[in-house]
Amino acid sequence: MSEEKSLNFLEEIIETDLKNGKYKQIITRFPPEPNGYLHMGHATSICLNFGLTKKYPGYTNLRFDDTNPVTEETEYVDSIKADIKWLGFEWKHELYASDYFDQLYQFAVTLIKKGLAYVDDSTSEEIATQKGTPTQAGVNSKYRDRSMEENISLFEAMRAGKYKDGEKVLRAKIDMAHTNMLMRDPIIYRIKHAHHHRTGDKWCIYPMYDFAHGQSDSIENITHSICTLEFVPHRELYDWLIEQLNIYPSHQYEFARRNMTYTVMSKRKLLQLVNEKHVSGWDDPRMPTISAMRRRGYTPESIREFCDRVGIAKRENVVDVGLLEFCVREHLNRIALRRMVVLDPVKVVLTNYNDEVEYITSEGNADDVNDSTRAIPFGKELYIEREDFMENPPKKYFRLFPGSMVRLKSAYIIQCNEVIKDAEGNIVELKCTYLPESKSGNDTSGIHVKGTLHWVSAAHAVKIEVRLYDRLFKVEDPSNEEGDFKEYINPDSLQVIPNAYAEPALKDAKFEDRYQFLRKGYFCLDKDSTTDKLIFNRTVTLKDAWAKEQKK
RNA sequence: UGGGUUAUGGUGUAACGGUAGCACUACAGAUUUUGAUUCUGUCUGUCUAGGUUCGAAUCCUAGUAACCCAACCA
């Protein structure tokens, strides 16, 4: 039953820690900075951090890393909370690094008193020069040897607002010749006369990441502080500060960030796409943000499944977006209601059908026992998909062509007899006959056809708008290409079909429902819909063996 | 000319000195009133070179490659 699934490296560490009695429970945290929307990379981290404390005893905090008032906003706080909840996770405590500003200030004072921090008057450029390079040792600042008393009073003056932005900083006193650049007297406090989204104007000095993150972890007794690989060099400083401050020893562990093909996954790049209007906003359905994927019709289940299948490790990776699509198809196939919509219509007239309207029944979802069937109007005039008819079909084409027979889904078998064209030679109508004895459910015709088409009764068709999305970029790894990543944006990533023909049942579409437009893909209602005009987003296409066959 | 991290099929991830497995993809086939779903099968892999060992993806040595580090960002 419970065939054992292998553990990832973090689960191994945790199981060892639990087994050794190092911890009775584990505490993790998800630490977003509220300066942007969450994306699939964050989803990985969320599933990891919250998933770990679902699997093992303990809990996970949500902590906003809000130490830079210039870039952070409440709008982002709200969106982040909504996204985590939507993904299906619950945090134990909602916390903010800014909750700890008083405590962090005291930590800084402690460091100064121990002779391990000093106020530096150097300019930003001077400090950068002092740092040296990865291959050259840095040099000490001329302010490095100020007395403890002087440092204390200068730091108090910084806090009191006596200085302008950039005039002074507080630096840890470690080693300017250290091989780890981060240990070369890192800046731990800077002056920013800026309004903070939570603390308002109480502070004009703010701690840097390195002097906030680890300390916040420690205050919250985080046992496993999980972050991405680029923070590996920070771990030495993280540990050094905890040791010097003699506070609860949280530990940092790093895993490789998640990348996906045909998209970009950095907040900076996503912000550019939004600001430069390459997309309509953070929740444009083509974006890899959680809010965009929600709007597009992805389910939390499918995203969690994706994260689970990909797993975590420490090596660079670019996951095939096809796996994400597989996961969402797998879930949607189970839950989506089947409906028929013709995106690019061509009219079919059944010459031997009378003028009455007949209602045929069809299943909403064959896999769902609770789902009821629905009645669909059928009549003399119908629409089918233009690509489902060819005058001169290639081999293996088993849709409609002159003389051929196909089944109309849940209805009758029809045969094409005549093609009507306009002056320009465009096909405007197909005259067909239907086989009365071939009705679905009691077909006595004895005829087997290879093709089954979706259709909509012309007299009952409901006009809807359909938005088809394709990958946002033309290349697998836009960040790794020559030049700017925006040069590789796919110009055809959005295709709007203003007037698709839908069966009447779709008039009652609900936002929370998922639909499969037969043979066309999975769709959901978009928030731009009005009562006059329903708008549907294509979440993902169906697998298309015919399209593949044609490429050969 | 520094420090750190990582190398397993096309992609992602297992194997913890003992048969290189799983999933996605690709390909072939069966079923199908969705060319969907479902089912079956096939292909492709241990960065390189040495060494230790009865036996190495795993241990040792030497290379190679990729990524990260010089923001008063996180």
XYZ file of C-alpha atoms (C1' of nucleotides) in Angstrom:
626
model
C 0.000 0.000 0.000
C 2.431 2.642 1.166
C 5.212 1.866 -1.235
C 7.982 4.082 -0.008
C 8.771 7.138 -1.992
C 12.369 8.217 -1.800
C 13.109 11.256 0.297
C 14.586 14.481 -0.982
C 17.710 15.752 0.732
C 15.796 18.052 3.072
C 13.454 15.300 4.187
C 16.497 13.170 4.921
C 18.003 15.930 7.059
C 14.726 16.427 8.893
C 14.176 12.724 9.506
C 17.679 12.491 10.919
C 17.103 15.527 13.142
C 13.825 14.105 14.375
C 15.271 10.656 14.937
C 18.249 12.017 16.852
C 15.947 14.013 19.051
C 17.487 17.278 17.916
C 13.940 18.555 17.447
C 10.546 17.300 18.547
C 8.897 19.360 15.848
C 10.151 21.391 12.951
C 9.313 24.992 12.210
C 9.706 26.411 8.728
C 8.783 29.725 7.243
C 7.852 31.117 3.863
C 9.523 34.541 3.661
C 8.354 36.589 0.656
C 9.291 40.198 0.183
C 6.065 42.104 -0.567
C 7.413 43.763 -3.685
C 5.821 41.656 -6.401
C 3.454 38.823 -7.152
C 4.179 35.206 -6.405
C 5.156 32.966 -9.311
C 5.779 29.279 -9.960
C 9.181 29.491 -8.340
C 7.501 30.614 -5.154
C 4.954 27.840 -5.533
C 7.825 25.385 -5.308
C 9.037 26.999 -2.112
C 5.527 27.167 -0.673
C 4.823 23.512 -1.400
C 8.199 22.649 0.083
C 7.983 24.662 3.305
C 4.337 23.992 4.033
C 4.541 20.441 2.717
C 7.363 19.591 5.102
C 5.343 20.584 8.159
C 2.343 18.713 6.824
C 4.436 15.588 6.570
C 6.366 16.067 9.818
C 5.227 17.453 13.176
C 5.521 21.225 13.352
C 4.248 24.286 11.548
C 5.079 26.983 9.028
C 4.988 30.736 9.487
C 4.288 33.282 6.820
C 6.808 36.047 7.318
C 7.042 39.058 5.088
C 10.621 40.182 4.635
C 9.758 43.852 4.631
C 13.037 45.603 5.338
C 13.074 47.843 2.282
C 10.194 50.332 2.486
C 11.010 51.819 -0.904
C 9.831 48.818 -2.906
C 7.241 47.217 -0.676
C 3.490 47.701 -0.709
C 0.390 46.405 1.007
C -1.095 45.445 -2.352
C 1.565 42.781 -2.622
C 0.979 41.563 0.920
C -2.665 40.943 0.111
C -1.983 39.165 -3.156
C 0.630 36.935 -1.566
C -1.723 35.868 1.205
C -4.495 35.157 -1.293
C -2.177 33.064 -3.453
C -0.934 30.911 -0.588
C -4.468 30.254 0.596
C -5.591 29.437 -2.907
C -2.754 26.950 -3.241
C -4.269 25.244 -0.237
C -1.863 26.024 2.597
C -2.329 27.565 6.019
C 0.316 29.411 7.960
C 0.545 29.267 11.719
C 1.488 32.920 12.318
C 1.359 35.882 9.988
C 4.512 37.785 10.778
C 6.639 40.623 9.446
C 10.343 41.278 9.791
C 9.221 44.805 10.630
C 7.598 43.382 13.785
C 11.144 42.885 15.005
C 12.633 46.286 14.240
C 13.033 47.165 17.937
C 14.612 43.826 18.675
C 16.875 44.039 15.646
C 17.993 47.494 16.729
C 18.953 46.040 20.099
C 20.860 43.257 18.351
C 22.826 45.904 16.487
C 23.603 47.717 19.753
C 24.794 44.414 21.210
C 27.133 43.959 18.282
C 28.530 47.461 18.694
C 29.080 46.911 22.403
C 30.989 43.736 21.624
C 33.172 45.753 19.277
C 31.757 43.850 16.315
C 30.053 46.676 14.467
C 30.922 50.245 13.561
C 29.420 53.284 11.932
C 31.018 54.079 8.611
C 30.841 57.516 6.961
C 32.246 56.290 3.662
C 30.229 56.791 0.527
C 28.665 53.895 -1.302
C 31.432 54.054 -3.899
C 34.161 54.107 -1.279
C 32.709 51.090 0.435
C 32.506 49.237 -2.852
C 36.163 50.022 -3.545
C 37.210 48.927 -0.069
C 35.532 45.599 -0.644
C 38.126 44.511 -3.169
C 37.206 41.800 -5.662
C 36.707 38.057 -5.386
C 40.393 37.621 -6.161
C 41.720 40.613 -4.227
C 41.439 41.284 -0.527
C 39.623 44.390 0.596
C 41.023 47.182 2.758
C 39.785 48.529 6.065
C 37.657 51.608 6.208
C 39.278 54.547 7.961
C 36.261 54.594 10.291
C 36.714 50.990 11.299
C 38.416 51.710 14.603
C 36.012 54.157 16.134
C 35.445 53.640 19.828
C 32.480 51.670 21.042
C 31.063 54.796 22.718
C 31.356 56.841 19.567
C 29.691 54.080 17.524
C 26.822 53.872 19.987
C 26.146 57.582 19.876
C 26.499 57.764 16.103
C 24.123 54.833 15.663
C 21.617 56.497 18.000
C 21.954 59.664 15.955
C 21.328 57.673 12.793
C 18.150 56.344 14.306
C 17.152 59.801 15.491
C 17.254 61.068 11.924
C 20.290 63.319 12.252
C 21.678 62.180 8.910
C 20.519 62.025 5.345
C 20.105 58.865 3.307
C 23.470 57.339 2.495
C 25.420 59.549 4.853
C 26.295 56.747 7.235
C 25.849 53.005 7.576
C 26.399 50.460 10.287
C 28.765 47.674 9.307
C 29.643 44.418 10.984
C 33.349 44.227 11.819
C 34.529 40.891 10.514
C 37.404 40.598 8.055
C 38.094 42.710 4.978
C 40.381 39.999 3.617
C 37.864 37.183 3.962
C 37.535 34.912 0.897
C 33.787 35.221 1.223
C 32.900 38.693 0.015
C 29.881 38.774 2.300
C 32.134 38.577 5.329
C 34.059 41.727 4.359
C 32.400 44.010 6.898
C 28.893 43.778 5.463
C 26.519 46.692 5.857
C 23.826 45.745 8.333
C 21.872 49.016 8.709
C 21.284 51.842 6.274
C 19.455 55.149 6.438
C 16.241 55.457 4.431
C 13.897 58.305 5.173
C 10.970 56.444 3.678
C 7.454 55.604 4.744
C 7.124 51.936 5.648
C 3.900 50.094 4.792
C 3.568 48.921 8.395
C 5.781 50.977 10.693
C 4.988 54.240 8.963
C 7.536 56.920 9.835
C 8.751 55.400 13.060
C 12.087 54.404 11.568
C 14.545 56.048 9.254
C 17.091 53.264 9.509
C 16.377 49.796 8.226
C 18.273 46.519 8.617
C 19.709 44.816 5.570
C 18.546 41.355 4.565
C 21.435 39.636 6.294
C 20.732 41.382 9.553
C 17.015 40.699 9.448
C 16.416 37.323 7.946
C 18.484 35.083 10.160
C 17.579 37.063 13.260
C 13.890 36.790 12.429
C 14.325 33.048 11.928
C 15.972 32.883 15.315
C 13.280 34.908 17.062
C 10.652 32.559 15.644
C 12.693 29.473 16.531
C 12.716 28.368 12.928
C 14.473 25.020 12.831
C 14.952 24.698 9.073
C 15.299 27.939 7.162
C 15.018 26.913 3.529
C 16.102 29.208 0.731
C 17.528 29.052 -2.777
C 21.087 28.339 -3.824
C 22.229 31.901 -4.351
C 22.092 32.347 -0.599
C 24.713 29.698 0.074
C 27.461 32.285 0.622
C 25.175 34.096 3.066
C 25.045 31.090 5.341
C 28.454 31.872 6.797
C 27.271 35.336 7.800
C 23.954 33.924 8.959
C 25.752 31.578 11.326
C 28.285 34.204 12.425
C 25.582 36.662 13.481
C 23.610 34.043 15.380
C 26.761 32.986 17.180
C 27.906 36.502 18.069
C 24.444 37.465 19.224
C 24.166 34.168 21.077
C 20.574 33.638 19.991
C 18.529 30.596 18.960
C 20.489 28.707 16.326
C 18.275 28.402 13.268
C 19.914 26.675 10.338
C 19.813 27.593 6.705
C 19.481 25.013 3.921
C 19.514 25.731 0.234
C 17.880 24.142 -2.800
C 17.987 24.970 -6.505
C 15.417 27.453 -7.694
C 12.825 26.294 -10.183
C 13.022 27.326 -13.822
C 10.598 26.410 -16.581
C 10.924 26.307 -20.340
C 9.385 29.090 -22.452
C 9.047 31.562 -19.611
C 11.026 33.787 -17.295
C 10.880 33.460 -13.564
C 12.480 36.462 -11.972
C 10.456 39.184 -10.330
C 12.539 41.811 -12.051
C 11.784 40.438 -15.516
C 8.129 39.847 -14.752
C 7.853 43.422 -13.497
C 9.321 44.609 -16.798
C 6.720 42.657 -18.769
C 4.004 44.316 -16.715
C 5.424 47.844 -16.714
C 6.251 47.821 -20.412
C 2.797 46.460 -21.235
C 3.907 43.281 -22.906
C 1.157 41.688 -20.849
C -2.012 43.172 -19.420
C -0.912 42.849 -15.804
C 0.447 40.536 -13.131
C -2.516 38.236 -13.686
C -2.382 38.178 -17.460
C -3.067 34.479 -18.093
C 0.197 34.104 -19.987
C 2.278 35.037 -16.944
C 3.841 32.369 -14.715
C 2.450 34.080 -11.624
C 0.098 32.210 -9.325
C -2.636 34.799 -9.855
C -2.305 34.493 -13.633
C -2.462 30.735 -13.541
C -5.509 30.881 -11.317
C -7.188 33.202 -13.804
C -6.202 30.974 -16.676
C -7.893 28.005 -15.070
C -5.085 26.054 -13.463
C -6.161 24.260 -10.312
C -4.228 24.282 -7.032
C -4.254 20.497 -7.143
C -2.458 20.475 -10.472
C 0.185 22.941 -9.317
C 0.848 20.965 -6.162
C 1.061 17.790 -8.206
C 3.545 19.475 -10.517
C 5.765 20.567 -7.626
C 5.561 17.095 -6.205
C 6.521 15.394 -9.447
C 9.428 17.707 -10.135
C 10.893 17.254 -6.680
C 13.703 19.310 -5.252
C 17.462 19.060 -5.398
C 20.507 21.287 -5.556
C 21.315 21.241 -9.219
C 20.444 23.819 -11.837
C 17.335 22.873 -13.732
C 14.888 23.946 -16.376
C 11.703 21.942 -16.093
C 9.747 21.236 -19.261
C 6.550 23.280 -19.116
C 4.991 20.213 -20.743
C 5.010 18.527 -17.365
C 2.924 21.344 -15.896
C 0.517 20.977 -18.793
C 0.366 17.247 -18.244
C -0.523 17.796 -14.573
C -3.308 20.243 -15.308
C -4.765 18.063 -18.071
C -4.722 15.101 -15.751
C -6.768 16.960 -13.146
C -9.063 18.794 -15.552
C -9.855 15.593 -17.406
C -11.341 14.295 -14.167
C -13.355 17.370 -13.168
C -14.184 19.329 -16.303
C -17.717 19.458 -17.689
C -17.908 18.649 -21.391
C -19.411 21.293 -23.646
C -19.395 21.896 -27.382
C -18.086 25.138 -28.862
C -17.232 25.842 -32.472
C -14.391 28.343 -32.693
C -14.172 28.760 -36.460
C -17.564 27.852 -37.892
C -18.731 26.581 -41.225
C -22.433 25.933 -41.777
C -23.844 22.478 -42.342
C -27.369 22.074 -43.732
C -29.024 18.690 -43.356
C -31.101 18.508 -46.505
C -33.182 15.543 -45.380
C -33.907 16.832 -41.882
C -37.235 18.504 -41.124
C -37.536 21.925 -39.535
C -38.214 20.662 -36.035
C -35.857 20.988 -33.143
C -34.820 17.818 -31.425
C -33.052 17.564 -28.064
C -30.327 15.029 -27.776
C -28.606 14.129 -24.521
C -24.921 14.001 -23.802
C -22.796 13.319 -20.767
C -21.249 16.162 -18.826
C -18.356 14.083 -17.623
C -18.277 10.357 -18.201
C -15.932 9.834 -15.242
C -18.050 11.695 -12.734
C -20.909 9.580 -11.399
C -22.639 12.603 -9.840
C -22.721 14.582 -12.992
C -26.007 14.727 -14.828
C -26.368 14.659 -18.541
C -27.644 17.642 -20.427
C -29.979 18.221 -23.361
C -28.571 19.822 -26.476
C -30.746 21.232 -29.257
C -30.194 19.729 -32.686
C -31.652 21.047 -35.912
C -31.465 21.312 -39.658
C -28.744 23.933 -39.627
C -25.585 23.383 -37.655
C -22.074 24.717 -37.327
C -19.015 22.552 -37.360
C -15.362 23.484 -37.152
C -13.950 24.719 -40.434
C -10.868 22.535 -40.010
C -13.119 19.486 -39.706
C -13.889 19.642 -43.400
C -11.484 19.362 -46.305
C -12.321 19.285 -49.944
C -9.152 17.439 -50.823
C -8.177 15.555 -47.698
C -4.750 14.043 -47.124
C -4.320 10.386 -46.225
C -5.576 9.325 -42.804
C -7.960 12.264 -42.640
C -11.132 10.828 -41.223
C -13.215 13.897 -40.758
C -15.693 15.319 -43.248
C -14.970 15.559 -46.953
C -17.146 15.173 -50.042
C -18.769 11.777 -49.842
C -17.428 10.880 -46.395
C -19.441 10.037 -43.320
C -18.742 11.232 -39.784
C -20.649 11.148 -36.533
C -21.838 14.327 -34.901
C -21.083 13.773 -31.247
C -24.052 12.298 -29.366
C -26.273 12.746 -32.426
C -26.330 11.321 -35.942
C -24.019 10.154 -38.640
C -23.983 12.561 -41.544
C -22.649 12.421 -45.066
C -21.387 15.341 -47.094
C -22.951 15.671 -50.531
C -22.239 19.145 -51.767
C -19.897 22.060 -51.128
C -21.246 25.585 -51.589
C -18.739 28.369 -52.247
C -18.917 32.113 -52.617
C -17.545 34.146 -55.528
C -14.014 34.077 -54.059
C -14.105 30.322 -53.740
C -14.502 30.259 -49.967
C -16.559 27.447 -48.566
C -19.726 28.914 -47.083
C -21.941 25.883 -46.630
C -21.916 22.105 -46.698
C -25.012 20.283 -47.815
C -25.251 16.981 -45.994
C -27.738 14.236 -45.279
C -28.160 12.508 -41.948
C -28.912 8.850 -41.208
C -32.099 8.823 -39.091
C -31.373 5.284 -37.861
C -27.902 6.247 -36.591
C -29.009 8.247 -33.549
C -26.705 7.902 -30.553
C -28.020 5.409 -28.067
C -30.077 3.437 -30.575
C -28.011 3.237 -33.659
C -29.278 0.515 -35.931
C -27.464 1.691 -39.041
C -24.657 -0.769 -38.579
C -22.280 1.828 -39.933
C -19.019 2.568 -38.173
C -17.338 5.844 -38.828
C -13.861 6.820 -37.763
C -14.469 10.496 -37.116
C -16.642 12.191 -34.528
C -17.117 15.942 -34.673
C -18.388 18.527 -32.220
C -21.163 20.819 -33.459
C -23.603 23.527 -32.411
C -27.168 24.126 -33.578
C -27.150 27.345 -35.618
C -30.520 28.451 -34.304
C -29.451 28.062 -30.685
C -25.804 29.038 -30.783
C -24.608 31.431 -28.105
C -21.889 33.838 -29.090
C -18.968 33.866 -26.674
C -15.464 35.275 -26.715
C -12.646 32.788 -26.469
C -9.055 33.645 -25.625
C -6.409 31.198 -26.728
C -2.995 31.364 -25.117
C 0.301 30.052 -26.284
C 3.701 30.181 -24.593
C 4.866 33.715 -23.853
C 8.307 33.162 -25.381
C 9.450 31.639 -28.627
C 12.535 30.017 -27.143
C 13.022 27.532 -24.328
C 15.266 29.660 -22.187
C 14.811 33.369 -23.026
C 17.115 34.472 -20.215
C 19.980 32.523 -21.728
C 19.682 33.892 -25.246
C 21.717 36.643 -26.808
C 20.445 40.141 -26.136
C 17.393 41.183 -24.203
C 14.960 38.474 -23.163
C 12.065 40.569 -24.432
C 13.246 40.111 -28.018
C 12.046 36.537 -27.721
C 8.461 37.268 -26.782
C 6.051 35.174 -28.829
C 3.931 37.623 -30.858
C 1.188 35.008 -31.169
C 0.864 34.187 -27.498
C -2.682 35.551 -27.398
C -5.358 34.848 -29.972
C -8.800 36.308 -29.362
C -11.840 34.768 -30.999
C -14.580 37.366 -30.466
C -17.457 35.278 -31.778
C -17.264 31.588 -31.147
C -20.511 29.584 -31.206
C -21.343 27.751 -28.021
C -24.098 25.358 -27.105
C -26.772 27.009 -24.922
C -25.783 25.196 -21.720
C -22.717 27.412 -21.521
C -24.920 30.420 -20.763
C -25.032 29.169 -17.186
C -21.267 28.871 -16.843
C -19.906 29.506 -13.366
C -16.523 30.925 -12.442
C -15.603 27.996 -10.256
C -16.397 25.393 -12.928
C -13.966 23.988 -15.407
C -15.000 23.022 -18.910
C -13.682 20.911 -21.672
C -14.750 22.276 -25.008
C -14.859 18.985 -26.829
C -11.771 18.362 -28.950
C -10.598 21.952 -28.308
C -9.150 22.082 -24.833
C -9.921 23.041 -21.255
C -11.499 26.403 -20.569
C -12.775 28.539 -17.740
C -14.754 31.736 -17.428
C -12.631 34.886 -17.360
C -13.184 37.750 -14.939
C -13.648 40.147 -17.869
C -16.981 38.464 -18.659
C -20.169 40.536 -18.597
C -23.777 39.381 -18.664
C -23.933 40.201 -22.369
C -20.657 38.602 -23.263
C -19.129 35.544 -21.699
C -15.385 35.284 -22.088
C -13.485 32.027 -21.755
C -9.783 31.412 -21.284
C -8.174 28.348 -22.701
C -6.249 26.821 -19.833
C -4.526 24.221 -21.979
C -5.142 22.385 -25.221
C -5.979 18.725 -25.452
C -3.238 16.469 -26.692
C -3.554 16.470 -30.445
C -2.380 13.335 -32.228
C -3.729 14.580 -35.542
C -1.735 17.795 -35.421
C 1.330 15.700 -34.726
C 0.526 13.367 -37.590
C 0.245 16.322 -39.972
C 3.683 17.597 -39.081
C 5.262 14.444 -40.396
C 44.684 35.020 -9.833
C 40.011 33.734 -4.879
C 35.843 31.355 -2.529
C 31.388 28.488 -2.872
C 27.794 25.001 -5.251
C 26.534 21.265 -8.810
C 27.390 17.261 -12.595
C 22.740 10.395 -13.920
C 18.494 9.428 -20.923
C 15.716 15.196 -24.507
C 13.653 17.069 -19.322
C 13.069 16.396 -13.978
C 14.282 13.092 -10.188
C 15.838 8.089 -7.561
C 19.490 4.340 -6.450
C 23.391 5.952 0.383
C 29.721 -0.217 -2.481
C 25.674 -5.199 -5.005
C 20.312 -5.793 -11.375
C 20.930 2.233 -13.131
C 14.590 2.828 -11.431
C 10.249 6.331 -11.781
C 7.662 10.336 -14.240
C 7.198 13.686 -18.433
C 8.559 13.804 -23.574
C 9.372 11.055 -28.163
C 8.165 6.700 -31.047
C 5.024 2.124 -32.171
C 0.446 -0.378 -31.301
C -4.699 -1.617 -28.952
C -9.396 0.477 -27.394
C -12.433 4.805 -28.266
C -19.376 8.242 -30.456
C -13.598 13.655 -28.102
C -7.475 11.873 -33.410
C -9.085 13.262 -25.834
C -9.026 9.689 -21.873
C -7.431 4.576 -20.931
C -4.104 0.386 -21.928
C 0.449 -2.095 -23.963
C 5.284 -1.849 -25.786
C 10.073 0.618 -27.521
C 14.341 4.065 -27.679
C 17.773 7.042 -25.169
C 21.725 8.018 -19.377
C 26.010 7.758 -14.745
C 31.090 14.811 -17.245
C 36.429 12.921 -18.520
C 40.918 10.067 -17.304
C 43.191 7.081 -13.949
C 42.949 4.197 -9.288
C 40.845 1.107 -4.903
C 37.473 -3.262 -4.870
C 35.111 -9.818 -6.269
C 31.941 -5.599 -7.513
C 31.887 1.813 -8.343
C 26.787 6.526 -10.386
C 28.398 5.831 -5.267
C 35.070 5.607 -2.430
C 40.217 7.970 -3.826
C 43.325 11.143 -7.278
C 43.696 14.533 -11.244
C 41.081 17.160 -14.708
C 36.646 19.418 -17.317
C 32.059 22.102 -17.512
C 27.997 24.996 -15.550
C 26.108 28.280 -11.920
C 26.640 31.829 -7.654
C 29.585 35.802 -4.878
C 32.520 42.611 -5.602
C 23.452 46.233 -4.483
C 23.091 51.250 1.334
C 18.042 44.677 -3.082
C 16.001 40.271 -1.078
